[in-house]
GROMACS .gro file of C-alpha atoms in nm:
model
  181
    1UNK     CA    1  -2.005   2.305  -2.450
    2UNK     CA    2  -1.840   2.243  -2.105
    3UNK     CA    3  -1.898   1.881  -2.097
    4UNK     CA    4  -1.729   1.872  -2.478
    5UNK     CA    5  -1.432   2.045  -2.329
    6UNK     CA    6  -1.360   1.790  -2.072
    7UNK     CA    7  -1.457   1.489  -2.279
    8UNK     CA    8  -1.183   1.614  -2.506
    9UNK     CA    9  -0.917   1.713  -2.190
   10UNK     CA   10  -0.973   1.363  -2.121
   11UNK     CA   11  -0.903   1.178  -2.414
   12UNK     CA   12  -0.563   1.360  -2.444
   13UNK     CA   13  -0.487   1.317  -2.138
   14UNK     CA   14  -0.547   0.910  -2.133
   15UNK     CA   15  -0.347   0.941  -2.510
   16UNK     CA   16  -0.008   1.136  -2.285
   17UNK     CA   17  -0.077   0.779  -2.052
   18UNK     CA   18  -0.073   0.543  -2.312
   19UNK     CA   19   0.238   0.747  -2.482
   20UNK     CA   20   0.422   0.711  -2.206
   21UNK     CA   21   0.344   0.337  -2.108
   22UNK     CA   22   0.712   0.262  -2.245
   23UNK     CA   23   0.919   0.511  -2.107
   24UNK     CA   24   1.142   0.443  -1.814
   25UNK     CA   25   1.071   0.480  -1.519
   26UNK     CA   26   1.344   0.723  -1.443
   27UNK     CA   27   1.191   1.052  -1.446
   28UNK     CA   28   0.924   0.996  -1.205
   29UNK     CA   29   0.952   1.231  -0.888
   30UNK     CA   30   0.944   1.110  -0.537
   31UNK     CA   31   1.068   1.216  -0.223
   32UNK     CA   32   1.286   1.036   0.036
   33UNK     CA   33   1.184   0.939   0.366
   34UNK     CA   34   1.363   1.204   0.511
   35UNK     CA   35   1.170   1.453   0.259
   36UNK     CA   36   1.451   1.547   0.003
   37UNK     CA   37   1.346   1.543  -0.368
   38UNK     CA   38   1.418   1.290  -0.586
   39UNK     CA   39   1.360   1.076  -0.929
   40UNK     CA   40   1.427   0.737  -1.002
   41UNK     CA   41   1.681   0.825  -1.187
   42UNK     CA   42   1.956   0.829  -0.927
   43UNK     CA   43   1.892   0.431  -0.996
   44UNK     CA   44   1.998   0.493  -1.390
   45UNK     CA   45   2.171   0.146  -1.493
   46UNK     CA   46   2.031  -0.047  -1.187
   47UNK     CA   47   1.812  -0.317  -1.139
   48UNK     CA   48   1.504  -0.181  -0.924
   49UNK     CA   49   1.266  -0.368  -0.737
   50UNK     CA   50   0.986  -0.097  -0.615
   51UNK     CA   51   0.751  -0.258  -0.324
   52UNK     CA   52   0.460  -0.069  -0.159
   53UNK     CA   53   0.495  -0.148   0.209
   54UNK     CA   54   0.338  -0.077   0.520
   55UNK     CA   55   0.422  -0.129   0.896
   56UNK     CA   56   0.055  -0.266   1.004
   57UNK     CA   57   0.023  -0.532   0.773
   58UNK     CA   58   0.036  -0.910   0.762
   59UNK     CA   59   0.287  -0.896   0.525
   60UNK     CA   60   0.551  -0.637   0.735
   61UNK     CA   61   0.712  -0.901   0.850
   62UNK     CA   62   0.859  -0.888   0.463
   63UNK     CA   63   1.092  -0.661   0.534
   64UNK     CA   64   1.326  -0.879   0.651
   65UNK     CA   65   1.381  -1.087   0.300
   66UNK     CA   66   1.360  -0.786   0.154
   67UNK     CA   67   1.657  -0.651   0.339
   68UNK     CA   68   1.827  -0.983   0.294
   69UNK     CA   69   1.794  -0.972  -0.096
   70UNK     CA   70   1.927  -0.662  -0.052
   71UNK     CA   71   2.251  -0.713   0.094
   72UNK     CA   72   2.303  -1.019  -0.116
   73UNK     CA   73   2.235  -0.851  -0.466
   74UNK     CA   74   2.343  -0.499  -0.384
   75UNK     CA   75   2.658  -0.528  -0.502
   76UNK     CA   76   2.572  -0.683  -0.819
   77UNK     CA   77   2.378  -0.392  -0.910
   78UNK     CA   78   1.958  -0.430  -0.742
   79UNK     CA   79   1.835  -0.157  -0.613
   80UNK     CA   80   1.512  -0.245  -0.341
   81UNK     CA   81   1.307   0.115  -0.336
   82UNK     CA   82   1.031   0.078  -0.033
   83UNK     CA   83   0.740   0.282  -0.096
   84UNK     CA   84   0.531   0.303   0.229
   85UNK     CA   85   0.152   0.426   0.131
   86UNK     CA   86  -0.124   0.418   0.345
   87UNK     CA   87  -0.440   0.315   0.122
   88UNK     CA   88  -0.526  -0.089   0.231
   89UNK     CA   89  -0.700  -0.073   0.592
   90UNK     CA   90  -0.512   0.204   0.738
   91UNK     CA   91  -0.176  -0.030   0.780
   92UNK     CA   92   0.031   0.279   0.770
   93UNK     CA   93  -0.065   0.559   0.934
   94UNK     CA   94   0.208   0.671   1.081
   95UNK     CA   95   0.482   1.002   0.990
   96UNK     CA   96   0.756   0.951   0.764
   97UNK     CA   97   0.974   0.978   1.034
   98UNK     CA   98   0.811   0.713   1.233
   99UNK     CA   99   0.794   0.447   0.912
  100UNK     CA  100   1.159   0.511   0.875
  101UNK     CA  101   1.230   0.470   1.305
  102UNK     CA  102   1.004   0.144   1.251
  103UNK     CA  103   1.193   0.015   0.983
  104UNK     CA  104   1.518   0.086   1.122
  105UNK     CA  105   1.452  -0.044   1.471
  106UNK     CA  106   1.263  -0.327   1.385
  107UNK     CA  107   1.384  -0.478   1.027
  108UNK     CA  108   1.751  -0.275   1.005
  109UNK     CA  109   1.619  -0.142   0.704
  110UNK     CA  110   1.913  -0.033   0.489
  111UNK     CA  111   1.769  -0.024   0.168
  112UNK     CA  112   1.603   0.344   0.021
  113UNK     CA  113   1.330   0.414   0.119
  114UNK     CA  114   1.120   0.709  -0.021
  115UNK     CA  115   0.837   0.935   0.135
  116UNK     CA  116   0.430   0.791   0.176
  117UNK     CA  117   0.241   0.815  -0.134
  118UNK     CA  118  -0.093   0.669  -0.273
  119UNK     CA  119  -0.064   0.393  -0.511
  120UNK     CA  120  -0.405   0.350  -0.560
  121UNK     CA  121  -0.764   0.573  -0.627
  122UNK     CA  122  -0.781   0.953  -0.720
  123UNK     CA  123  -0.436   1.066  -0.558
  124UNK     CA  124  -0.236   0.776  -0.666
  125UNK     CA  125   0.056   0.904  -0.725
  126UNK     CA  126   0.265   0.867  -1.080
  127UNK     CA  127   0.481   0.645  -1.058
  128UNK     CA  128   0.168   0.421  -0.973
  129UNK     CA  129  -0.033   0.510  -1.223
  130UNK     CA  130   0.271   0.418  -1.490
  131UNK     CA  131   0.317   0.088  -1.303
  132UNK     CA  132  -0.059   0.003  -1.229
  133UNK     CA  133  -0.106   0.086  -1.619
  134UNK     CA  134   0.254  -0.094  -1.777
  135UNK     CA  135   0.197  -0.359  -2.030
  136UNK     CA  136   0.278  -0.705  -1.874
  137UNK     CA  137   0.233  -0.597  -1.532
  138UNK     CA  138  -0.013  -0.354  -1.524
  139UNK     CA  139  -0.321  -0.377  -1.313
  140UNK     CA  140  -0.397  -0.252  -0.962
  141UNK     CA  141  -0.255  -0.273  -0.641
  142UNK     CA  142  -0.465  -0.519  -0.411
  143UNK     CA  143  -0.270  -0.480  -0.122
  144UNK     CA  144   0.046  -0.354   0.030
  145UNK     CA  145   0.362  -0.547  -0.031
  146UNK     CA  146   0.294  -0.582  -0.422
  147UNK     CA  147   0.679  -0.556  -0.607
  148UNK     CA  148   0.771  -0.413  -0.956
  149UNK     CA  149   1.063  -0.533  -1.097
  150UNK     CA  150   1.257  -0.252  -1.312
  151UNK     CA  151   1.518  -0.376  -1.551
  152UNK     CA  152   1.834  -0.179  -1.590
  153UNK     CA  153   1.677  -0.031  -1.936
  154UNK     CA  154   1.405   0.122  -1.689
  155UNK     CA  155   1.125  -0.095  -1.798
  156UNK     CA  156   0.896  -0.269  -1.542
  157UNK     CA  157   0.949  -0.689  -1.687
  158UNK     CA  158   0.798  -0.882  -1.388
  159UNK     CA  159   0.503  -0.823  -1.104
  160UNK     CA  160   0.505  -1.024  -0.755
  161UNK     CA  161   0.159  -1.014  -0.562
  162UNK     CA  162   0.201  -0.976  -0.170
  163UNK     CA  163   0.214  -1.338  -0.105
  164UNK     CA  164   0.507  -1.400  -0.326
  165UNK     CA  165   0.776  -1.345  -0.071
  166UNK     CA  166   1.076  -1.131  -0.186
  167UNK     CA  167   1.296  -1.413  -0.127
  168UNK     CA  168   1.089  -1.665  -0.329
  169UNK     CA  169   1.254  -1.868  -0.593
  170UNK     CA  170   1.025  -1.669  -0.809
  171UNK     CA  171   1.152  -1.343  -0.745
  172UNK     CA  172   1.499  -1.483  -0.634
  173UNK     CA  173   1.529  -1.610  -1.054
  174UNK     CA  174   1.391  -1.308  -1.226
  175UNK     CA  175   1.665  -1.065  -0.975
  176UNK     CA  176   1.918  -1.307  -1.107
  177UNK     CA  177   1.789  -1.339  -1.468
  178UNK     CA  178   1.748  -0.895  -1.486
  179UNK     CA  179   2.081  -0.847  -1.308
  180UNK     CA  180   2.279  -1.060  -1.614
  181UNK     CA  181   2.534  -0.876  -1.849
   0.00000   0.00000   0.00000
């Protein structure tokens, strides 16, 4: 009987995940790097580039390009959202305070940074459960600095793997297209 109950619960929960696959990202709860609760609804109507970041990764220098892209396009409606995660080779082992200090001191990051979460595995945060299941952009996160572009309507429209830099023609073209009225 217990096995049947567990199977029914799994089917029910998987059905909920599929039902929410087309919902916008705005209701996902996160905390800022300072620990304040927020949702992505704070950026409703903006184009988002959501990036799982890490301080001790070979791709960490991408913070420079992320900040440059943010500065160039923020007044046109782009928000870059940094999401620290320690899922890959212990490359983000610091506290939120040390992550914030590192990003500020070394890369002068001004775009919004969230508190550290998990982007992979059994403890994957709901935002990343959604993003990795979303049509056309889904699939497990393979490494730090995977980038998801979210349209003004809250729908994921593009995904860029870690080796694709934020200032690459591919990413810039997608951002500019998403920013068009």
